[in-house]
Short mmCIF file of C-alpha atoms (C1' of nucleotides) in Angstrom, two decimals:
data_model
loop_
_atom_site.label_atom_id
_atom_site.label_comp_id
_atom_site.label_asym_id
_atom_site.label_seq_id
_atom_site.Cartn_x
_atom_site.Cartn_y
_atom_site.Cartn_z
CA UNK V 1 27.21 12.85 -4.21
CA UNK V 2 27.49 9.21 -5.23
CA UNK V 3 31.32 9.62 -5.33
CA UNK V 4 32.79 10.87 -1.93
CA UNK V 5 36.12 9.28 -1.68
CA UNK V 6 36.98 10.09 2.15
CA UNK V 7 40.65 9.11 2.40
CA UNK V 8 41.35 10.69 5.86
CA UNK V 9 41.87 8.69 9.04
CA UNK V 10 38.82 7.61 10.92
CA UNK V 11 37.96 6.14 14.34
CA UNK V 12 34.97 4.44 13.14
CA UNK V 13 34.45 0.51 13.06
CA UNK V 14 33.53 -1.49 10.08
CA UNK V 15 34.32 -1.15 6.50
CA UNK V 16 33.81 2.49 6.58
CA UNK V 17 37.34 3.21 7.97
CA UNK V 18 39.71 1.19 5.46
CA UNK V 19 42.87 2.65 4.45
CA UNK V 20 43.53 3.53 0.81
CA UNK V 21 40.00 4.95 0.46
CA UNK V 22 38.17 2.13 2.17
CA UNK V 23 34.53 1.33 1.36
CA UNK V 24 33.40 4.89 1.74
CA UNK V 25 32.28 5.22 -1.82
CA UNK V 26 30.46 2.08 -1.49
CA UNK V 27 28.46 3.10 1.42
CA UNK V 28 27.64 6.43 -0.24
CA UNK V 29 26.31 4.46 -3.15
CA UNK V 30 24.16 2.26 -0.93
CA UNK V 31 22.77 5.43 0.76
CA UNK V 32 21.81 6.84 -2.64
CA UNK V 33 20.20 3.64 -3.69
CA UNK V 34 18.24 3.52 -0.55
CA UNK V 35 16.91 7.04 -0.95
CA UNK V 36 16.04 6.42 -4.51
CA UNK V 37 14.44 3.19 -3.66
CA UNK V 38 12.13 5.12 -1.19
CA UNK V 39 10.89 7.35 -3.92
CA UNK V 40 10.16 4.45 -6.47
CA UNK V 41 8.63 2.15 -3.94
CA UNK V 42 6.46 5.04 -2.71
CA UNK V 43 5.40 5.74 -6.16
CA UNK V 44 4.55 2.24 -7.59
CA UNK V 45 4.82 -0.08 -4.51
CA UNK V 46 7.22 -2.93 -4.02
CA UNK V 47 5.63 -5.12 -6.67
CA UNK V 48 5.48 -2.34 -9.17
CA UNK V 49 9.15 -1.05 -8.69
CA UNK V 50 11.82 -2.25 -11.05
CA UNK V 51 15.49 -2.50 -9.99
CA UNK V 52 16.49 -1.14 -13.39
CA UNK V 53 14.35 2.04 -12.88
CA UNK V 54 16.08 2.35 -9.49
CA UNK V 55 19.52 1.64 -10.62
CA UNK V 56 19.12 4.11 -13.63
CA UNK V 57 18.01 6.97 -11.42
CA UNK V 58 21.22 6.42 -9.35
CA UNK V 59 23.37 6.23 -12.44
CA UNK V 60 24.32 2.58 -12.25
CA UNK V 61 23.46 -0.54 -13.92
CA UNK V 62 20.94 -2.96 -12.17
CA UNK V 63 23.60 -5.46 -11.84
CA UNK V 64 25.55 -2.71 -10.12
CA UNK V 65 22.55 -2.22 -7.73
CA UNK V 66 22.51 -6.17 -7.13
CA UNK V 67 26.21 -5.85 -6.01
CA UNK V 68 25.06 -3.78 -2.97
CA UNK V 69 21.76 -5.52 -2.36
CA UNK V 70 21.61 -9.26 -3.33
CA UNK V 71 17.97 -9.15 -4.34
CA UNK V 72 14.93 -6.96 -4.31
CA UNK V 73 13.63 -8.11 -0.84
CA UNK V 74 17.11 -7.21 0.70
CA UNK V 75 16.72 -3.63 -0.78
CA UNK V 76 13.17 -3.37 0.85
CA UNK V 77 14.57 -4.44 4.15
CA UNK V 78 17.31 -1.83 3.97
CA UNK V 79 14.78 0.84 2.99
CA UNK V 80 12.56 -0.14 6.01
CA UNK V 81 15.44 0.08 8.37
CA UNK V 82 16.58 3.41 7.06
CA UNK V 83 13.18 4.70 7.61
CA UNK V 84 12.97 3.45 11.25
CA UNK V 85 16.35 4.75 11.93
CA UNK V 86 15.37 8.29 10.68
CA UNK V 87 12.27 8.26 12.68
CA UNK V 88 13.73 6.78 15.80
CA UNK V 89 16.55 9.20 15.87
CA UNK V 90 14.51 12.31 15.64
CA UNK V 91 11.84 10.80 17.98
CA UNK V 92 14.41 10.26 20.73
CA UNK V 93 16.11 13.58 20.25
CA UNK V 94 12.66 15.08 20.84
CA UNK V 95 12.21 13.09 23.96
CA UNK V 96 15.61 14.17 25.32
CA UNK V 97 14.85 17.92 24.60
CA UNK V 98 12.07 17.37 27.17
CA UNK V 99 9.05 16.61 25.24
CA UNK V 100 6.46 14.11 26.57
CA UNK V 101 5.77 11.11 24.60
CA UNK V 102 2.59 12.27 23.08
CA UNK V 103 4.09 15.78 22.12
CA UNK V 104 6.92 13.83 20.47
CA UNK V 105 4.33 11.87 18.53
CA UNK V 106 2.59 14.85 17.34
CA UNK V 107 6.00 16.38 16.23
CA UNK V 108 6.76 13.28 14.36
CA UNK V 109 3.47 13.47 12.56
CA UNK V 110 4.15 17.20 11.80
CA UNK V 111 7.63 16.24 10.43
CA UNK V 112 5.87 13.77 8.01
CA UNK V 113 4.27 16.76 6.21
CA UNK V 114 7.81 17.43 4.95
CA UNK V 115 8.57 13.82 3.90
CA UNK V 116 5.81 12.80 1.56
CA UNK V 117 7.73 10.10 -0.13
CA UNK V 118 8.45 8.33 3.18
CA UNK V 119 4.78 8.64 4.03
CA UNK V 120 3.75 7.19 0.56
CA UNK V 121 6.23 4.35 1.14
CA UNK V 122 5.06 3.40 4.56
CA UNK V 123 1.39 3.75 3.68
CA UNK V 124 1.78 1.67 0.58
CA UNK V 125 3.94 -0.97 2.14
CA UNK V 126 1.96 -1.53 5.14
CA UNK V 127 -1.09 -2.58 3.17
CA UNK V 128 0.90 -4.55 0.59
CA UNK V 129 2.57 -6.35 3.45
CA UNK V 130 -0.59 -7.59 5.10
CA UNK V 131 -0.26 -10.43 2.65
CA UNK V 132 1.40 -13.17 4.63
CA UNK V 133 3.83 -13.94 1.72
CA UNK V 134 4.94 -10.44 1.19
CA UNK V 135 8.76 -10.02 1.77
CA UNK V 136 7.98 -7.19 4.40
CA UNK V 137 5.14 -9.12 6.18
CA UNK V 138 7.18 -10.15 9.10
CA UNK V 139 8.71 -6.69 9.50
CA UNK V 140 5.43 -5.05 9.67
CA UNK V 141 3.83 -7.70 11.95
CA UNK V 142 6.61 -7.17 14.38
CA UNK V 143 6.51 -3.41 13.95
CA UNK V 144 2.95 -3.05 14.65
CA UNK V 145 3.19 -5.48 17.72
CA UNK V 146 5.95 -3.31 18.98
CA UNK V 147 4.28 0.08 18.52
CA UNK V 148 0.86 -1.14 19.93
CA UNK V 149 2.56 -2.71 22.93
CA UNK V 150 4.45 0.43 23.66
CA UNK V 151 1.44 2.77 23.07
CA UNK V 152 -0.70 0.41 25.44
CA UNK V 153 1.97 0.49 28.07
CA UNK V 154 2.07 4.43 27.98
CA UNK V 155 -1.63 4.68 28.23
CA UNK V 156 -1.97 2.21 31.04
CA UNK V 157 0.74 4.10 32.95
CA UNK V 158 -1.29 7.32 32.36
CA UNK V 159 -4.44 5.65 33.55
CA UNK V 160 -3.04 4.75 36.92
CA UNK V 161 -1.99 8.38 37.32
CA UNK V 162 -5.46 9.27 36.39
CA UNK V 163 -4.41 10.87 33.04
CA UNK V 164 -7.14 9.19 31.01
CA UNK V 165 -10.58 10.26 30.47
CA UNK V 166 -13.25 8.09 32.20
CA UNK V 167 -14.22 4.99 30.34
CA UNK V 168 -11.26 4.97 27.99
CA UNK V 169 -9.71 1.49 27.57
CA UNK V 170 -5.80 1.85 27.18
CA UNK V 171 -5.54 -1.09 24.68
CA UNK V 172 -8.49 0.11 22.54
CA UNK V 173 -7.16 3.77 22.62
CA UNK V 174 -3.70 2.44 21.56
CA UNK V 175 -5.11 0.65 18.52
CA UNK V 176 -7.14 3.83 17.69
CA UNK V 177 -4.18 5.98 17.89
CA UNK V 178 -2.16 3.92 15.54
CA UNK V 179 -5.14 3.42 13.08
CA UNK V 180 -5.75 7.03 13.18
CA UNK V 181 -2.20 7.79 12.25
CA UNK V 182 -2.18 5.24 9.43
CA UNK V 183 -5.53 6.43 8.06
CA UNK V 184 -4.88 10.13 8.30
CA UNK V 185 -1.84 9.53 5.95
CA UNK V 186 -3.99 8.28 3.17
CA UNK V 187 -6.38 11.29 3.41
CA UNK V 188 -3.45 13.66 3.66
CA UNK V 189 -1.80 12.06 0.58
CA UNK V 190 -5.02 12.31 -1.36
CA UNK V 191 -5.46 15.89 -0.11
CA UNK V 192 -2.20 17.16 -1.64
CA UNK V 193 -3.98 17.39 -5.06
CA UNK V 194 -5.85 20.33 -3.46
CA UNK V 195 -4.63 23.93 -2.64
CA UNK V 196 -2.81 24.00 0.65
CA UNK V 197 -5.49 25.57 2.71
CA UNK V 198 -7.67 22.51 2.08
CA UNK V 199 -5.15 19.83 2.89
CA UNK V 200 -5.66 17.40 5.78
CA UNK V 201 -3.83 18.49 8.91
CA UNK V 202 -2.66 15.12 10.38
CA UNK V 203 -1.29 16.60 13.53
CA UNK V 204 -4.34 18.66 14.46
CA UNK V 205 -6.69 15.68 13.80
CA UNK V 206 -4.37 13.47 16.01
CA UNK V 207 -4.39 16.14 18.74
CA UNK V 208 -8.20 16.17 18.51
CA UNK V 209 -8.35 12.54 19.46
CA UNK V 210 -5.71 12.77 22.09
CA UNK V 211 -7.55 15.77 23.59
CA UNK V 212 -10.65 13.45 23.86
CA UNK V 213 -8.90 10.63 25.79
CA UNK V 214 -6.26 12.43 27.72
CA UNK V 215 -6.77 14.67 30.72
CA UNK M 1 -19.72 -2.95 -21.33
CA UNK M 2 -17.51 -0.58 -23.09
CA UNK M 3 -18.67 -1.65 -26.42
CA UNK M 4 -22.37 -2.50 -26.37
CA UNK M 5 -23.83 -2.11 -29.88
CA UNK M 6 -27.46 -2.38 -28.80
CA UNK M 7 -29.36 -2.43 -32.11
CA UNK M 8 -32.61 -4.34 -31.12
CA UNK M 9 -35.62 -2.80 -29.05
CA UNK M 10 -34.98 -3.51 -25.51
CA UNK M 11 -36.38 -2.02 -22.32
CA UNK M 12 -33.33 -2.95 -20.34
CA UNK M 13 -30.02 -1.38 -20.83
CA UNK M 14 -26.92 -3.43 -21.55
CA UNK M 15 -26.51 -6.69 -23.24
CA UNK M 16 -27.97 -8.97 -20.50
CA UNK M 17 -31.37 -9.53 -22.13
CA UNK M 18 -30.58 -10.85 -25.57
CA UNK M 19 -32.60 -13.38 -27.33
CA UNK M 20 -31.11 -16.74 -28.26
CA UNK M 21 -29.50 -17.15 -24.89
CA UNK M 22 -28.04 -13.74 -25.24
CA UNK M 23 -24.87 -12.75 -23.57
CA UNK M 24 -25.72 -14.38 -20.18
CA UNK M 25 -22.63 -16.65 -20.40
CA UNK M 26 -20.48 -13.64 -21.10
CA UNK M 27 -21.89 -11.83 -18.16
CA UNK M 28 -21.27 -14.81 -15.84
CA UNK M 29 -17.63 -15.05 -17.05
CA UNK M 30 -17.29 -11.29 -16.45
CA UNK M 31 -18.60 -11.85 -12.87
CA UNK M 32 -16.19 -14.63 -12.46
CA UNK M 33 -13.22 -12.63 -13.71
CA UNK M 34 -14.19 -9.77 -11.27
CA UNK M 35 -14.44 -12.08 -8.41
CA UNK M 36 -11.07 -13.73 -9.16
CA UNK M 37 -9.55 -10.39 -9.83
CA UNK M 38 -10.59 -9.20 -6.34
CA UNK M 39 -8.63 -12.04 -4.95
CA UNK M 40 -5.51 -11.41 -7.02
CA UNK M 41 -5.51 -7.63 -6.66
CA UNK M 42 -5.95 -8.08 -2.90
CA UNK M 43 -2.98 -10.47 -2.70
CA UNK M 44 -0.35 -8.55 -4.68
CA UNK M 45 -1.84 -5.28 -5.44
CA UNK M 46 -2.72 -3.75 -8.89
CA UNK M 47 0.92 -3.41 -10.11
CA UNK M 48 1.73 -6.90 -8.93
CA UNK M 49 -1.13 -8.66 -10.34
CA UNK M 50 -0.98 -10.29 -13.85
CA UNK M 51 -3.81 -10.78 -16.27
CA UNK M 52 -2.41 -14.26 -17.13
CA UNK M 53 -2.72 -15.31 -13.59
CA UNK M 54 -6.23 -14.05 -13.20
CA UNK M 55 -7.26 -15.48 -16.59
CA UNK M 56 -5.66 -18.93 -15.74
CA UNK M 57 -7.82 -19.15 -12.50
CA UNK M 58 -10.90 -18.41 -14.23
CA UNK M 59 -9.85 -20.99 -16.90
CA UNK M 60 -9.43 -18.83 -19.82
CA UNK M 61 -6.49 -17.34 -21.70
CA UNK M 62 -5.45 -13.70 -21.03
CA UNK M 63 -6.40 -12.57 -24.31
CA UNK M 64 -9.73 -14.15 -23.45
CA UNK M 65 -9.86 -11.84 -20.34
CA UNK M 66 -8.92 -8.84 -22.49
CA UNK M 67 -12.01 -9.54 -24.69
CA UNK M 68 -14.18 -8.60 -21.54
CA UNK M 69 -12.01 -5.84 -20.24
CA UNK M 70 -10.04 -3.93 -22.82
CA UNK M 71 -7.09 -3.48 -20.31
CA UNK M 72 -5.83 -3.86 -16.81
CA UNK M 73 -7.25 -0.54 -15.67
CA UNK M 74 -10.68 -1.20 -16.93
CA UNK M 75 -10.69 -4.44 -14.98
CA UNK M 76 -9.54 -2.61 -11.89
CA UNK M 77 -12.51 -0.05 -12.38
CA UNK M 78 -15.04 -2.87 -12.69
CA UNK M 79 -13.65 -4.41 -9.51
CA UNK M 80 -14.17 -1.26 -7.67
CA UNK M 81 -17.50 -0.63 -9.02
CA UNK M 82 -18.49 -4.18 -7.94
CA UNK M 83 -17.16 -3.57 -4.55
CA UNK M 84 -19.08 -0.22 -4.09
CA UNK M 85 -22.33 -1.96 -5.44
CA UNK M 86 -22.03 -4.82 -2.84
CA UNK M 87 -21.37 -2.49 0.00
CA UNK M 88 -23.98 0.20 -1.03
CA UNK M 89 -26.68 -2.51 -1.29
CA UNK M 90 -26.30 -4.12 2.02
CA UNK M 91 -25.87 -0.77 3.62
CA UNK M 92 -29.13 0.57 2.11
CA UNK M 93 -30.92 -2.45 3.03
CA UNK M 94 -29.69 -1.95 6.56
CA UNK M 95 -31.07 1.50 6.70
CA UNK M 96 -34.44 0.51 5.31
CA UNK M 97 -34.62 -2.20 8.02
CA UNK M 98 -34.45 0.80 10.49
CA UNK M 99 -30.82 1.03 11.56
CA UNK M 100 -29.58 4.51 12.12
CA UNK M 101 -26.46 5.61 10.07
CA UNK M 102 -23.91 4.78 12.62
CA UNK M 103 -25.45 1.53 13.49
CA UNK M 104 -25.34 0.59 9.73
CA UNK M 105 -21.70 1.73 9.62
CA UNK M 106 -20.88 -0.66 12.42
CA UNK M 107 -22.70 -3.53 10.76
CA UNK M 108 -20.72 -2.79 7.53
CA UNK M 109 -17.49 -3.27 9.49
CA UNK M 110 -18.83 -6.27 11.02
CA UNK M 111 -19.61 -7.63 7.64
CA UNK M 112 -16.12 -6.97 6.45
CA UNK M 113 -14.81 -9.66 8.84
CA UNK M 114 -16.23 -12.39 6.48
CA UNK M 115 -14.86 -10.51 3.39
CA UNK M 116 -11.10 -10.46 3.89
CA UNK M 117 -10.15 -10.26 0.22
CA UNK M 118 -12.40 -7.14 -0.23
CA UNK M 119 -10.85 -5.64 2.77
CA UNK M 120 -7.20 -6.42 1.52
CA UNK M 121 -8.15 -5.08 -1.98
CA UNK M 122 -9.55 -1.80 -0.72
CA UNK M 123 -6.82 -1.27 1.87
CA UNK M 124 -4.16 -2.00 -0.60
CA UNK M 125 -5.59 -0.12 -3.57
CA UNK M 126 -6.53 2.90 -1.34
CA UNK M 127 -2.89 3.47 -0.68
CA UNK M 128 -1.43 2.53 -3.98
CA UNK M 129 -3.79 5.02 -5.68
CA UNK M 130 -2.58 7.94 -3.52
CA UNK M 131 -0.02 8.40 -6.54
CA UNK M 132 -1.46 10.82 -8.79
CA UNK M 133 -0.75 8.66 -11.84
CA UNK M 134 -2.34 5.56 -10.52
CA UNK M 135 -5.35 4.33 -12.58
CA UNK M 136 -7.56 4.27 -9.60
CA UNK M 137 -6.48 7.77 -8.19
CA UNK M 138 -9.41 9.68 -9.44
CA UNK M 139 -11.89 6.99 -8.15
CA UNK M 140 -10.42 7.13 -4.77
CA UNK M 141 -10.19 10.83 -4.58
CA UNK M 142 -13.73 11.22 -5.39
CA UNK M 143 -14.76 8.35 -3.02
CA UNK M 144 -13.05 9.92 -0.03
CA UNK M 145 -14.45 13.27 -0.98
CA UNK M 146 -17.98 11.67 -0.99
CA UNK M 147 -17.64 9.77 2.09
CA UNK M 148 -16.05 12.56 4.07
CA UNK M 149 -18.77 15.07 2.88
CA UNK M 150 -21.56 12.53 3.90
CA UNK M 151 -20.00 11.84 7.40
CA UNK M 152 -19.45 15.55 8.02
CA UNK M 153 -23.03 16.26 7.05
CA UNK M 154 -24.37 13.66 9.36
CA UNK M 155 -22.26 14.65 12.29
CA UNK M 156 -23.29 18.40 11.84
CA UNK M 157 -26.91 17.19 11.73
CA UNK M 158 -26.39 15.47 15.07
CA UNK M 159 -24.45 18.51 16.51
CA UNK M 160 -27.46 20.87 15.96
CA UNK M 161 -29.71 18.28 17.70
CA UNK M 162 -27.29 18.09 20.63
CA UNK M 163 -26.05 14.57 19.64
CA UNK M 164 -22.34 15.31 19.89
CA UNK M 165 -20.04 15.44 22.76
CA UNK M 166 -18.96 19.16 23.80
CA UNK M 167 -15.94 20.20 22.01
CA UNK M 168 -16.22 17.76 19.03
CA UNK M 169 -15.88 19.29 15.72
CA UNK M 170 -17.90 17.55 13.04
CA UNK M 171 -15.51 17.86 10.16
CA UNK M 172 -12.51 16.63 12.28
CA UNK M 173 -14.65 13.78 13.65
CA UNK M 174 -15.64 12.80 10.12
CA UNK M 175 -11.96 12.59 9.01
CA UNK M 176 -11.12 10.68 12.23
CA UNK M 177 -14.06 8.05 11.67
CA UNK M 178 -12.94 7.48 8.15
CA UNK M 179 -9.13 7.31 9.01
CA UNK M 180 -9.95 4.86 11.95
CA UNK M 181 -11.86 2.43 9.65
CA UNK M 182 -8.96 2.48 7.27
CA UNK M 183 -6.32 2.08 9.83
CA UNK M 184 -8.12 -0.57 11.75
CA UNK M 185 -8.38 -2.64 8.52
CA UNK M 186 -4.56 -2.84 8.37
CA UNK M 187 -4.40 -3.88 12.09
CA UNK M 188 -7.13 -6.48 11.51
CA UNK M 189 -5.50 -7.99 8.62
CA UNK M 190 -2.15 -8.35 10.32
CA UNK M 191 -3.85 -9.98 13.24
CA UNK M 192 -5.39 -12.67 11.15
CA UNK M 193 -1.96 -14.49 11.58
CA UNK M 194 -3.01 -14.77 15.28
CA UNK M 195 -5.47 -17.13 17.13
CA UNK M 196 -9.11 -15.79 16.72
CA UNK M 197 -9.12 -14.51 20.43
CA UNK M 198 -6.34 -12.08 19.86
CA UNK M 199 -7.65 -10.57 16.59
CA UNK M 200 -8.56 -7.03 16.26
CA UNK M 201 -12.23 -6.28 16.62
CA UNK M 202 -12.68 -3.44 14.02
CA UNK M 203 -16.37 -2.91 14.89
CA UNK M 204 -15.72 -2.75 18.71
CA UNK M 205 -12.81 -0.19 18.30
CA UNK M 206 -14.85 1.93 15.94
CA UNK M 207 -17.76 1.74 18.53
CA UNK M 208 -15.37 2.88 21.16
CA UNK M 209 -14.55 5.98 19.22
CA UNK M 210 -18.28 6.71 18.35
CA UNK M 211 -19.04 6.40 22.08
CA UNK M 212 -16.72 9.12 22.79
CA UNK M 213 -18.07 11.65 20.41
CA UNK M 214 -21.77 10.88 20.23
CA UNK M 215 -24.22 11.24 23.03
"C1'" DC Q 1 43.67 -10.50 -3.56
"C1'" DC Q 2 40.27 -6.09 -3.23
"C1'" DT Q 3 36.47 -2.56 -4.72
"C1'" DA Q 4 32.98 -1.47 -7.80
"C1'" DC Q 5 31.02 -2.10 -11.22
"C1'" DC Q 6 29.99 -3.35 -16.84
"C1'" DG Q 7 27.78 -5.56 -20.94
"C1'" DA Q 8 25.33 -9.30 -22.15
"C1'" DT Q 9 22.20 -12.60 -21.26
"C1'" DC Q 10 19.43 -16.07 -18.42
"C1'" DG Q 11 14.38 -18.04 -18.07
"C1'" DG Q 12 9.98 -15.86 -17.56
"C1'" DT Q 13 6.22 -12.45 -17.80
"C1'" DA Q 14 4.27 -7.77 -18.60
"C1'" DG Q 15 0.20 -5.33 -21.45
"C1'" DG Q 16 -1.43 -5.70 -25.79
"C1'" DC G 1 -13.07 -16.99 -26.73
"C1'" DC G 2 -8.52 -19.66 -28.89
"C1'" DT G 3 -3.23 -19.86 -30.40
"C1'" DA G 4 0.44 -17.51 -31.71
"C1'" DC G 5 2.85 -13.99 -31.23
"C1'" DC G 6 5.20 -8.60 -30.52
"C1'" DG G 7 8.47 -5.14 -28.28
"C1'" DA G 8 9.94 -4.39 -23.75
"C1'" DT G 9 11.06 -5.34 -19.49
"C1'" DC G 10 11.21 -8.36 -15.15
"C1'" DG G 11 14.66 -10.04 -11.14
"C1'" DG G 12 18.79 -12.25 -11.06
"C1'" DT G 13 23.46 -14.07 -12.69
"C1'" DA G 14 27.42 -15.17 -15.98
"C1'" DG G 15 32.32 -14.07 -16.78
"C1'" DG G 16 35.64 -10.21 -16.91
#
DNA sequence: CCTACCGATCGGTAGG
DNA sequence: CCTACCGATCGGTAGG
């Protein structure tokens, strides 16, 4: 898992394709650090996490971890980029399979049910990072800007085609959709203490709102 | 608070009413610790906060702080109780002044605009505390249970009087209202970087949703 | 010269 | 409430 030599020829660019073993092992270790950091950050937040804990779970020393990521903030950045890449990939694949945008959003929310650590991570960091001096502040500021802009654009497009219920403001609806997804994550995470039948169904509740505003 | 010997006859509960000056100064210090702790917890979260920092801002040593609150979790509890008391008081006063429940909710959200540290605190802690071993986990579990139950009850009452738009499920709407308030807080906090005119108006967006489901 | 780390330790801080 | 500390652990860096 953390040791996969990969010696064969490769057409890839970057350090992945070196001769004599290349950096493949290093990349594999980085991936495992990122996956482990997601679990730990999700559990105790960025401030609460210790590099020693993350490193120990991976089976290396914490200076070993710092060889791959120069500091804690750099690790956080890699984690956020990883999360975005994972989401963006499956979302795009969904769109290419013919889903419309809001369907793809609902599928994304449904997939999140199987990725509790990622949800915990994102929910926790997005609130931690509202502090202007948090290392992920800029990341989240830009992320929300981007997501809200895209959401507004889509709803305005629908509005001109008559796809919005009367009286619905596209910008307000965009903020509401995003807020709803964030807020439902908290309720869903808290509901995981309860039996499966009583848990919050994030996709169903989001669909409930979309049914109110789309037509 | 956790150790109140209470030997003399007193009609009041707690150490507030001692003779010879009593514990008034101690209570004042406790209040200042709580108010300072709100600022610090809001800024860096529970895990990120240090008792020495809070104590220093109050002007005491950190063992001095621990004289008032036996540990970090106890301080957090006091902070949460303080927040609830503040909110509950103004909310009830609002209802007594004749506001209906949803009006009072909107007023609460409007008041939050002037209490950024409390909003940061609550937004941050509510996500931190989704982890089952977080010291505030039980508090938030119960709080959401209570708020959602009350919200559902109110919406069901409205439904039987015909006060809900057709097709709106009261339980789902309850979760949506709560999720919306939580999610909008994150967007509002992030929008504080921007000029006042571009900031998220939490009350307006909540009203937008209520207008969709109430009638 | 490279990689992938190690054991030890830096100055400070955690809760108690 | 203070000073004076504890066992441990924090993020980060030294030389090898």
